[in-house]
Amino acid sequence: MKPAAITEAGIGLSERLGTVRRQTLDLCARLTPEDMMVQSCPEASPVKWHLAHTSWFFESFILREFLSGYRPFHPDFHWLFNSYYEGYSAFPEKKLRSSFSRPALDEILRYRTHVDDALERLLESGSGPEALRRIELGANHEEQHQELLLTDILHAFFTNPLRPAYREPGNEEARRQGNRGTGERAGQQAKERDAASPLRFLEFAGGLHQAGYAGSGFCFDNELARHQVWLEPYALSDRLVTCGEYLAFMADGGYRRPELWLSAGWDAVRNNGWRAPLYWTKEDLGKNLGGGSWSIFTLRGLFALDERSNAPVSHVSYYEADAYARWAGFRLPTEFEWEAAAETAPAEGNLLESGNLMPVPSTDLAQDQSRGQHQNQGRARHFGDCWQWTVSAYLPYPRFAPLEGALGEYNGKFMSGQMVLRGGSCVTPEHHIRSSYRNFFSPETRWQFSGIRLAQ
Amino acid sequence: MKPAAITEAGIGLSERLGTVRRQTLDLCARLTPEDMMVQSCPEASPVKWHLAHTSWFFESFILREFLSGYRPFHPDFHWLFNSYYEGYSAFPEKKLRSSFSRPALDEILRYRTHVDDALERLLESGSGPEALRRIELGANHEEQHQELLLTDILHAFFTNPLRPAYREPGNEEARRQGNRGTGERAGQQAKERDAASPLRFLEFAGGLHQAGYAGSGFCFDNELARHQVWLEPYALSDRLVTCGEYLAFMADGGYRRPELWLSAGWDAVRNNGWRAPLYWTKEDLGKNLGGGSWSIFTLRGLFALDERSNAPVSHVSYYEADAYARWAGFRLPTEFEWEAAAETAPAEGNLLESGNLMPVPSTDLAQDQSRGQHQNQGRARHFGDCWQWTVSAYLPYPRFAPLEGALGEYNGKFMSGQMVLRGGSCVTPEHHIRSSYRNFFSPETRWQFSGIRLAQ
Amino acid sequence: MKPAAITEAGIGLSERLGTVRRQTLDLCARLTPEDMMVQSCPEASPVKWHLAHTSWFFESFILREFLSGYRPFHPDFHWLFNSYYEGYSAFPEKKLRSSFSRPALDEILRYRTHVDDALERLLESGSGPEALRRIELGANHEEQHQELLLTDILHAFFTNPLRPAYREPGNEEARRQGNRGTGERAGQQAKERDAASPLRFLEFAGGLHQAGYAGSGFCFDNELARHQVWLEPYALSDRLVTCGEYLAFMADGGYRRPELWLSAGWDAVRNNGWRAPLYWTKEDLGKNLGGGSWSIFTLRGLFALDERSNAPVSHVSYYEADAYARWAGFRLPTEFEWEAAAETAPAEGNLLESGNLMPVPSTDLAQDQSRGQHQNQGRARHFGDCWQWTVSAYLPYPRFAPLEGALGEYNGKFMSGQMVLRGGSCVTPEHHIRSSYRNFFSPETRWQFSGIRLAQ
Amino acid sequence: MKPAAITEAGIGLSERLGTVRRQTLDLCARLTPEDMMVQSCPEASPVKWHLAHTSWFFESFILREFLSGYRPFHPDFHWLFNSYYEGYSAFPEKKLRSSFSRPALDEILRYRTHVDDALERLLESGSGPEALRRIELGANHEEQHQELLLTDILHAFFTNPLRPAYREPGNEEARRQGNRGTGERAGQQAKERDAASPLRFLEFAGGLHQAGYAGSGFCFDNELARHQVWLEPYALSDRLVTCGEYLAFMADGGYRRPELWLSAGWDAVRNNGWRAPLYWTKEDLGKNLGGGSWSIFTLRGLFALDERSNAPVSHVSYYEADAYARWAGFRLPTEFEWEAAAETAPAEGNLLESGNLMPVPSTDLAQDQSRGQHQNQGRARHFGDCWQWTVSAYLPYPRFAPLEGALGEYNGKFMSGQMVLRGGSCVTPEHHIRSSYRNFFSPETRWQFSGIRLAQ
């Protein structure tokens, strides 16, 4: 945070804050209080907890410190909604969050309002630069939880044997859904219309490259210090690997051939019984789906694989991405190769604001974007759809300095055992993503919207 | 079921059914839809699931079979709310129940009404004896789930770091709670008032005894066949071991002395870090409670141990009950010793209807009962407060015959690795318990209201 | 021990002791020091450890206490070779025993001699009755470890992918092994020759029966006190279930039908991937055996199932025994039914001294026995071949009193979570077994020579 | 391998091969056949297995392929002693290796001779360059297993409660051991004599640097391709962190302060109960060592910490190295920083040939080396004592190409979840190590001789 310049004026920040805070609630509009209780895997948290924790963040790191006379909403929330900041307070084990039926949702919503009001007072009172920096950090923090909230609810709804949809299929999709009964033919039509463009590689010369955040806006501490890296010449695929391409890997014995896998990846395949990406299923409502073909569960419900064969494959682990790349004769990019290629590209694509809520074929996006003012410049689509696994471990940059105090735990303490992902996904807020942005997950993770960009 | 006579008339059964079904809903009156989502340990289920599953039981084993033209409420509920009947349908893994945010509580309540209406139609239509038997079984099944529902919500609320109370302390308790700040003195007063009667042993001559259900009402298949057992002379304590007595065991190094424990019990102590019964805690709201003294969490909130020292100790495993008995120089009774002693006693005591919702000292009960028409005849209190661990493994009686079909899985398939408990607890419906009733849990279980009766 | 009379004279005991101690070493004659290091499952110990621990038992409970001036062999052995007696000393975790390369086998053998010499001195010095009782206990303890030693080495050799045989096949078996190439025909011949007698049931009237040890010789504390039990009329099969019969259960989907299993048993089937008894395999030397048919690994090497189809099935868990019995329309006996039936039978059969080292068909035994002075009286063969699972949990008899001091941990502390087995096996010393003898293992155990006797 | 030039002549290679193969046996001279059976942790293998597997490597990848008419020693060894080459054959689970009592050690030694003879024939017959390259690879492979053999036997002997020493303490050490009774004073003397030099940092200018192997001899595939990296200016400590320095970290609450640890590291501390490096103990022979002070177990037996306080700390995980560095105000180096600093240094130090078999203080080494031809040039000691954790994840270099065929599994498939270590240890053969050498282990690993070099 320190090296980043802060948002120009409290005014601008107030607006941005309002937008972010409202967006979180908007994302919950379709959820019931019961939905917001579910915590269906160790990576996930209940939606209600996300609502509370993001408010806790503002209360703990901004209001308590910078707003004189601030009265905390509840005497126990300062530890109850702490996620992992050892330096701040004790906190409950993560898995207990599914037991937080009390405080009730109503109370959490009042907590949000209480915090919003106090933040407004703080901004009106002309707070100093550190407070403004922290508010911007809090807004970015909340954007991360918007994305997590959707990622978690997808898993929650998949775990529910009834597999409810977070949102109805869109017009386009509805039409396809309507065709669903006629299976193969509908798939054929979809293929003709959406046929994925052939995979092309864009070449880059390499050389000495500056990596890390260079602008004057907000960035996380892990994007700094900006530093030089040497890149050998390389090439990146101009789009992500599609479901259809991934199906060919599966059909070629991808999940049964140890020579395609990292040793730890092969262990994961066997221990977890993987034979397809997460959310690919042959079952519906406890019954086999007709014909033994795959369906894909999304925030918009269940689709036949045929309907999504040209959409980017998502919810694959690093191991699967790596095995696919080896099978295809390529490799995954490093995070610096990715960043150098994306540095000048606009941060646009199939992100949260496009409303798709799932990866879509390039051609769909082109249409969406033409409607939406954007221009598809006929080159690589770097951002959106899926976070892209890189072959880079998540490690500190030279001269990395974590934020002061408990906030230093935000990113730095996770720099072990995780791989960097780049580019944002279909549930990442557009304002949130940039070319220097480093996401990171364990290589076994599949609950994220994670996909495959190839390199060579 | 087969050998048991059925309830006289559909009329009586209709009333009984209505009472049972209403009581389940009454128990939920203090719970929010969010509370009813929590599943906080592998033994437990969400309350909402209990509401649905008990209706599923009537639908699956009675309405579908005996009510012609019955229209199931929802096409997927027949497998969604199956608990463990392999012979009936596939069913979801138990741990998934916490993901059932849909169907919403409202829909489950409509499901209950739908089933209730259909049962009424069935009863009015003059159903045959097997249908009536099954309805009685369904009512008993629902009573078991009433008990489980309270057992589960106690764990859920204990797991919530805020530790909400299911119900406000009663008048008596409220007064004590009010004294809570003055700790030691309040405890002293409580001791003077409630001093536990000295433990006495009632002697029994032994000999050939008939065991198993002998009446003409309802019983479970595992209470049959009635058969002879030979008993050596024995004696049983006239009341359960109290919290105060158990504290003396702890103070004497009970949890640190392997010679007091069964080998598997000692393993459990070390693996689980046990040093007190479940729900005994020195923490409140994430903070140590003052003075390092124990508190006990109940359905009526947190009490200082002093306030409950004369109440029966509850939520101990078989291993703890066994170690306590060895330490005290006694042993646990066999299930047949217990049954022979209790056979002629009225099934009354601190049961669900007394409204205490936690074990209470004998003197309290006397008062409660005098208010409530019962007479304390100055002899052993066999029923209520806590299920009592016996030294008998849960095994089939001679000529045991499980019910026909999938219902045969109700009890029989659990006859391995579990110990028998007798007597009912403070959350067991009074109508539900009898001297031949066999409850059963794994010896490591502590989530139940399980206590200690001594024998020698 | 207390209630049992002791062996008449030190002389007799000295002889018996010499026999037992020598027999242990004889059993090791075919093993290398490397073999004696292997500990291949949690139930097992290395053979070298058995040699040391049995000596430790004599040293700890007899020599140190009763032989004045006894000089322990090594200052650390008193804790190093303690198995589980918490009251005696600290002891190493069981799994560490496979790291005991030092002391070397040579040293352990010197330890044995040192202990033997001291025991002889003690016996010559005219030791009192308690010392004599303890020596008899030590001899029985060592016999138990003789059996364990063979049970463990079978597992060790099965775990070795080369599957070495503990001992060459006998003459009879060698002939069959010679036929092994011709598979089906050899099996046919074996069938004709050894055809298992049809399963018959012997009926017993029941009534009041005395259970527990009644003689004047040695027995374990868990066989006492002798007490009365009431038995309903019952019948027992006159022989154990054979491999061929068990194969029919498997062919009928035995391992795929949950309705045949206890709930915990079905969990065990799925969690462990069981589809046949332990030591049944379709692989040899890392390769599939021809024809997809089963082979059975024994202390005498690998046999085609055909060659052993009339031998009792062994190495099944309680769950498998129970499921088989249910499938066959019968049940398992209680330990008291078994004891009442076997009480007057001579303790003879396919035991260790017969030298078979594996269960054999009844007809084989008749031949073996005719050679060996015994008479097969045309009735049930109660003893030998396999320990027989009973439906009785391992629990204390009325007035059970463990031995004084640390020796009280010998049996009593395991009275939880285990089922009683009766009758001894093909690796039980003949002198060791009797009708009141109670063996006990967890219901999931398969490493024992455990088989199936049916009841109804 | 491909890019590396091969050893000049078969003659030279024959000599080298003989030296390596003899050295392996020399290392076993002090071990019994029973010692060679022990496998005391998942990372380790029995010594006997190392003897067999290194021979298997030559047989499988050289003799079978390049020596015409080669007769394999045993028909099953080709799969029995395969470690993890999926592309070569099936292989036993690693944990089964402790069950390989057969083949006996004698047979394994004959196997070695058989393979040695055949390799000699191959070398005499004038084998082509690929065969020679593979033999050099086999020699390097065997050197790795020499190191593992010692690493594993240290763990085996530590696991044995008697804690035998692999080798007697040396003269120097014997003197200290002799002083052991007088504890504090001996430590004081040791401190005066060996006082660790103050930690100094050597500065490096950074800039574009060539990384990876550049010579014409042997290297592993993971050291290639040589490529450019950009380094910022940095400094490295001139020696490793000592036991005494690490003790100060412990005394300052190092293992109790989450803010010093990576999140995964803190989890490891709590889950494993770490409170000191592996092999630091306060127990001996099952008893507490006097005074509550630490001792350190080594291949030369148990030393008081005082005696080793100036020796480099060893057997710490990456997490501990990282936490120590953070506590001390420094960081760990990247693998490229390390390599650039060490590139021109001679590969000498406290390596296997020095015979110490444990890390030693710098001053000791100077003495040892003066005896032994080497010159200590008064600068950083890069090699030996302990492998040094770097902050670099083990990932492929640009243009990394694994060897062809099953040999491609040698290194490449482990490029996930592991950190790079550099520099060799006191059990690494001198011939084996070089500045471009990349070792790699999981960050939780402590069984290796792994220590701490600081950077800033």
XYZ file of C-alpha atoms in Angstrom, chain C residues 88-420:
333
model
C 4.614 -50.967 35.200
C 6.665 -48.419 33.242
C 6.597 -46.069 30.291
C 6.886 -47.900 26.981
C 7.603 -47.079 23.328
C 4.795 -46.588 20.841
C 3.884 -49.880 19.243
C 4.772 -48.753 15.739
C 8.373 -48.059 16.765
C 9.028 -51.758 17.245
C 10.012 -52.047 13.597
C 12.947 -49.738 14.343
C 14.466 -52.047 16.937
C 17.342 -53.272 14.777
C 19.362 -53.007 17.951
C 19.409 -54.920 20.203
C 20.421 -57.511 17.608
C 18.782 -60.900 17.449
C 21.867 -62.426 19.063
C 21.436 -60.224 22.072
C 17.770 -61.098 22.353
C 18.635 -64.776 22.278
C 21.142 -64.215 25.076
C 18.387 -62.375 26.924
C 16.177 -65.422 26.602
C 18.898 -67.694 27.982
C 19.560 -65.287 30.819
C 15.894 -65.334 31.755
C 15.590 -69.098 31.335
C 18.547 -69.677 33.625
C 17.125 -67.389 36.263
C 13.711 -69.053 36.072
C 15.362 -72.401 36.603
C 17.141 -71.051 39.673
C 13.866 -69.704 40.957
C 12.107 -73.039 40.485
C 14.958 -74.942 42.104
C 14.924 -72.606 45.057
C 11.434 -73.711 45.941
C 9.431 -70.665 45.075
C 6.083 -69.991 46.706
C 2.641 -70.439 45.137
C 2.288 -66.914 43.740
C 5.592 -67.228 41.854
C 4.476 -70.589 40.466
C 1.147 -69.112 39.439
C 2.924 -66.296 37.672
C 5.250 -68.681 35.863
C 2.249 -70.581 34.575
C 0.777 -67.266 33.493
C 4.055 -66.445 31.733
C 3.953 -69.761 29.903
C 0.412 -69.088 28.752
C 1.430 -65.576 27.755
C 4.226 -67.009 25.662
C 1.851 -69.429 23.981
C -0.305 -66.496 22.982
C 2.734 -64.871 21.425
C 3.626 -68.079 19.581
C 0.291 -67.763 17.890
C 0.729 -64.059 17.269
C 4.202 -64.634 15.883
C 2.821 -66.910 13.185
C -0.154 -64.662 12.537
C 2.197 -61.714 12.113
C 4.702 -63.480 9.903
C 1.905 -64.562 7.578
C 0.983 -60.922 7.146
C 4.623 -59.931 6.758
C 5.170 -62.468 3.997
C 1.935 -61.493 2.271
C 3.032 -57.872 2.314
C 6.327 -58.817 0.703
C 5.524 -58.754 -3.020
C 7.607 -61.896 -3.532
C 5.312 -63.719 -1.098
C 7.771 -66.144 0.393
C 6.369 -69.197 2.195
C 7.017 -69.667 5.883
C 7.219 -73.399 5.299
C 7.201 -75.710 2.285
C 3.835 -77.270 1.415
C 3.425 -80.699 3.082
C 3.396 -83.960 1.129
C -0.283 -83.805 0.535
C -0.110 -80.214 -0.438
C 3.046 -80.667 -2.500
C 1.202 -83.104 -4.693
C -1.524 -80.576 -5.262
C 0.928 -77.790 -5.842
C 2.532 -80.026 -8.455
C -0.811 -80.165 -10.201
C -1.128 -76.475 -10.096
C -0.416 -75.959 -13.771
C -3.426 -77.975 -14.747
C -5.753 -75.779 -12.773
C -9.290 -76.867 -13.266
C -8.672 -80.570 -13.370
C -6.642 -80.566 -10.194
C -9.420 -78.657 -8.547
C -11.920 -81.226 -9.705
C -9.846 -84.015 -8.247
C -9.492 -82.170 -5.002
C -13.214 -81.706 -4.877
C -13.913 -85.348 -5.356
C -11.467 -86.392 -2.701
C -12.132 -83.743 -0.094
C -15.728 -82.932 -0.752
C -16.896 -81.060 2.302
C -19.506 -82.893 4.265
C -22.925 -81.259 4.033
C -23.457 -78.710 6.752
C -25.444 -80.219 9.581
C -26.782 -78.617 12.722
C -26.486 -80.104 16.168
C -29.313 -79.146 18.477
C -29.005 -78.077 22.084
C -31.811 -77.780 24.590
C -30.703 -74.621 26.365
C -31.709 -73.866 29.924
C -29.598 -72.708 32.832
C -25.946 -73.266 32.079
C -22.753 -72.672 33.996
C -20.308 -70.502 32.063
C -16.677 -69.728 32.790
C -13.736 -71.824 33.838
C -14.500 -74.589 36.303
C -11.317 -76.659 36.515
C -8.375 -76.594 38.860
C -5.708 -75.694 36.313
C -4.789 -72.396 34.786
C -7.209 -69.924 33.327
C -7.193 -66.227 32.576
C -8.962 -63.746 34.786
C -11.459 -63.003 32.040
C -12.852 -66.576 32.190
C -14.098 -65.940 35.715
C -16.223 -65.827 37.767
C -18.029 -68.952 36.747
C -21.668 -67.956 36.654
C -25.043 -69.008 35.386
C -26.543 -67.989 32.062
C -29.904 -68.856 30.606
C -29.847 -70.244 27.084
C -32.810 -70.601 24.771
C -32.794 -73.775 22.669
C -30.318 -73.459 19.781
C -28.382 -75.347 17.140
C -24.784 -75.073 15.939
C -23.306 -76.161 12.629
C -21.094 -79.219 12.936
C -18.241 -77.631 10.980
C -17.002 -74.247 9.864
C -18.039 -72.547 6.635
C -15.678 -73.518 3.812
C -13.909 -71.398 1.228
C -16.129 -72.877 -1.437
C -19.283 -71.923 0.423
C -17.918 -68.455 0.995
C -17.167 -68.154 -2.715
C -20.858 -68.768 -3.398
C -21.692 -65.840 -1.131
C -19.280 -63.671 -3.113
C -20.696 -64.898 -6.413
C -24.175 -63.959 -5.194
C -23.060 -60.339 -4.790
C -22.219 -60.676 -1.120
C -19.865 -57.711 -1.113
C -22.223 -55.504 -3.139
C -25.497 -55.871 -1.237
C -25.874 -53.507 1.715
C -28.947 -55.324 2.995
C -26.741 -58.236 4.038
C -24.474 -56.139 6.235
C -24.425 -54.383 9.544
C -24.162 -50.662 8.950
C -20.617 -50.499 10.318
C -19.763 -53.542 8.252
C -20.992 -51.943 5.065
C -18.899 -48.891 5.873
C -15.901 -51.181 6.310
C -16.556 -52.861 2.963
C -16.610 -49.530 1.178
C -13.803 -47.830 3.074
C -11.433 -50.766 2.724
C -12.515 -51.919 -0.700
C -13.107 -55.455 0.574
C -14.272 -57.971 -1.984
C -12.881 -61.216 -0.547
C -11.267 -62.447 2.680
C -7.779 -61.200 3.503
C -5.075 -63.234 1.729
C -7.359 -64.044 -1.171
C -5.671 -62.546 -4.190
C -5.755 -62.538 -7.948
C -2.187 -61.339 -8.210
C 1.134 -63.082 -7.875
C 4.499 -61.374 -8.040
C 2.908 -58.165 -9.133
C 1.168 -59.862 -12.051
C -2.401 -60.978 -12.450
C -2.728 -64.694 -11.942
C -4.068 -66.484 -14.992
C -7.761 -66.811 -15.485
C -8.888 -64.208 -13.035
C -9.436 -66.842 -10.377
C -8.643 -66.487 -6.715
C -5.630 -67.803 -4.923
C -5.129 -67.987 -1.169
C -1.865 -67.116 0.519
C -0.942 -69.205 3.540
C 2.050 -69.961 5.740
C 2.760 -72.710 3.239
C 2.634 -70.461 0.190
C 0.053 -69.651 -2.433
C -2.711 -72.120 -3.312
C -5.345 -72.011 -6.009
C -8.712 -71.515 -4.355
C -9.829 -74.790 -5.936
C -7.301 -76.636 -3.854
C -8.694 -75.182 -0.683
C -12.366 -74.938 -1.434
C -13.272 -77.469 1.258
C -11.021 -75.963 3.877
C -12.635 -73.555 6.344
C -12.615 -69.948 5.171
C -10.287 -67.886 7.337
C -9.224 -64.270 7.809
C -12.708 -62.825 7.652
C -13.851 -60.002 9.874
C -16.811 -60.203 12.223
C -18.705 -58.138 9.673
C -18.060 -60.675 6.934
C -18.943 -63.560 9.222
C -22.170 -61.799 10.165
C -23.054 -60.964 6.552
C -22.360 -64.511 5.428
C -24.580 -65.891 8.178
C -27.408 -63.527 7.229
C -27.059 -64.437 3.563
C -27.130 -68.133 4.429
C -30.246 -67.689 6.540
C -28.546 -68.329 9.841
C -26.777 -66.312 12.540
C -23.574 -66.452 14.583
C -23.623 -68.180 17.997
C -23.246 -66.386 21.312
C -20.137 -67.188 23.276
C -22.245 -69.053 25.817
C -23.959 -71.186 23.206
C -20.538 -72.084 21.896
C -19.138 -72.857 25.331
C -22.074 -74.985 26.407
C -21.734 -77.046 23.241
C -17.968 -77.459 23.500
C -17.657 -77.922 27.217
C -17.332 -81.656 27.210
C -15.468 -81.991 23.933
C -11.741 -82.719 24.007
C -9.607 -79.724 23.053
C -8.300 -81.315 19.891
C -8.418 -80.513 16.208
C -6.303 -78.746 13.661
C -4.158 -76.874 16.191
C -0.530 -75.827 16.089
C 0.858 -79.263 16.878
C -0.865 -80.841 13.876
C 1.627 -78.910 11.815
C -0.775 -77.881 9.058
C -0.386 -74.149 9.745
C -3.521 -73.494 7.764
C -7.155 -74.582 7.982
C -7.726 -77.962 6.385
C -10.809 -79.853 5.190
C -12.387 -82.140 7.774
C -11.392 -85.259 5.842
C -7.748 -84.205 5.889
C -7.924 -83.760 9.572
C -9.384 -87.201 10.111
C -6.352 -88.643 8.374
C -3.965 -86.442 10.275
C -5.585 -87.358 13.500
C -5.645 -91.062 12.887
C -1.908 -90.805 12.492
C -1.751 -88.909 15.687
C -3.605 -91.005 18.229
C -6.732 -88.838 18.221
C -10.154 -90.145 17.420
C -12.676 -88.284 15.343
C -15.890 -89.214 17.039
C -18.170 -88.187 14.224
C -19.426 -85.065 15.924
C -18.842 -81.380 15.776
C -15.241 -80.321 15.492
C -15.243 -77.471 17.967
C -11.590 -76.609 18.217
C -8.945 -75.601 15.758
C -8.705 -74.386 12.164
C -10.062 -70.894 12.896
C -11.124 -68.796 15.815
C -14.885 -68.538 15.541
C -16.578 -65.177 15.734
C -19.428 -65.058 18.226
C -22.171 -62.459 18.466
C -21.012 -61.702 22.027
C -19.179 -58.510 22.836
C -16.101 -58.926 25.013
C -17.382 -57.778 28.403
C -16.664 -58.694 32.007
C -18.368 -61.672 33.597
C -20.252 -61.083 36.842
C -17.790 -60.605 39.717
C -14.912 -60.262 37.246
C -11.793 -59.258 39.182
C -8.671 -58.350 37.258
C -5.319 -59.569 38.591
C -3.640 -57.349 41.155
C -1.322 -54.550 40.089
C -0.087 -53.946 36.564
C -1.012 -57.512 35.607
C -4.602 -56.408 35.947
C -4.113 -54.677 32.591
C -3.569 -58.049 30.910
C -7.172 -58.544 29.845
C -9.537 -56.208 31.611
C -8.740 -52.939 29.953
C -9.630 -54.263 26.506
C -13.259 -54.909 27.371
C -14.638 -52.397 24.909
C -15.343 -52.485 21.207
C -14.301 -56.090 20.694
C -16.119 -59.324 19.936
C -15.413 -62.695 21.517
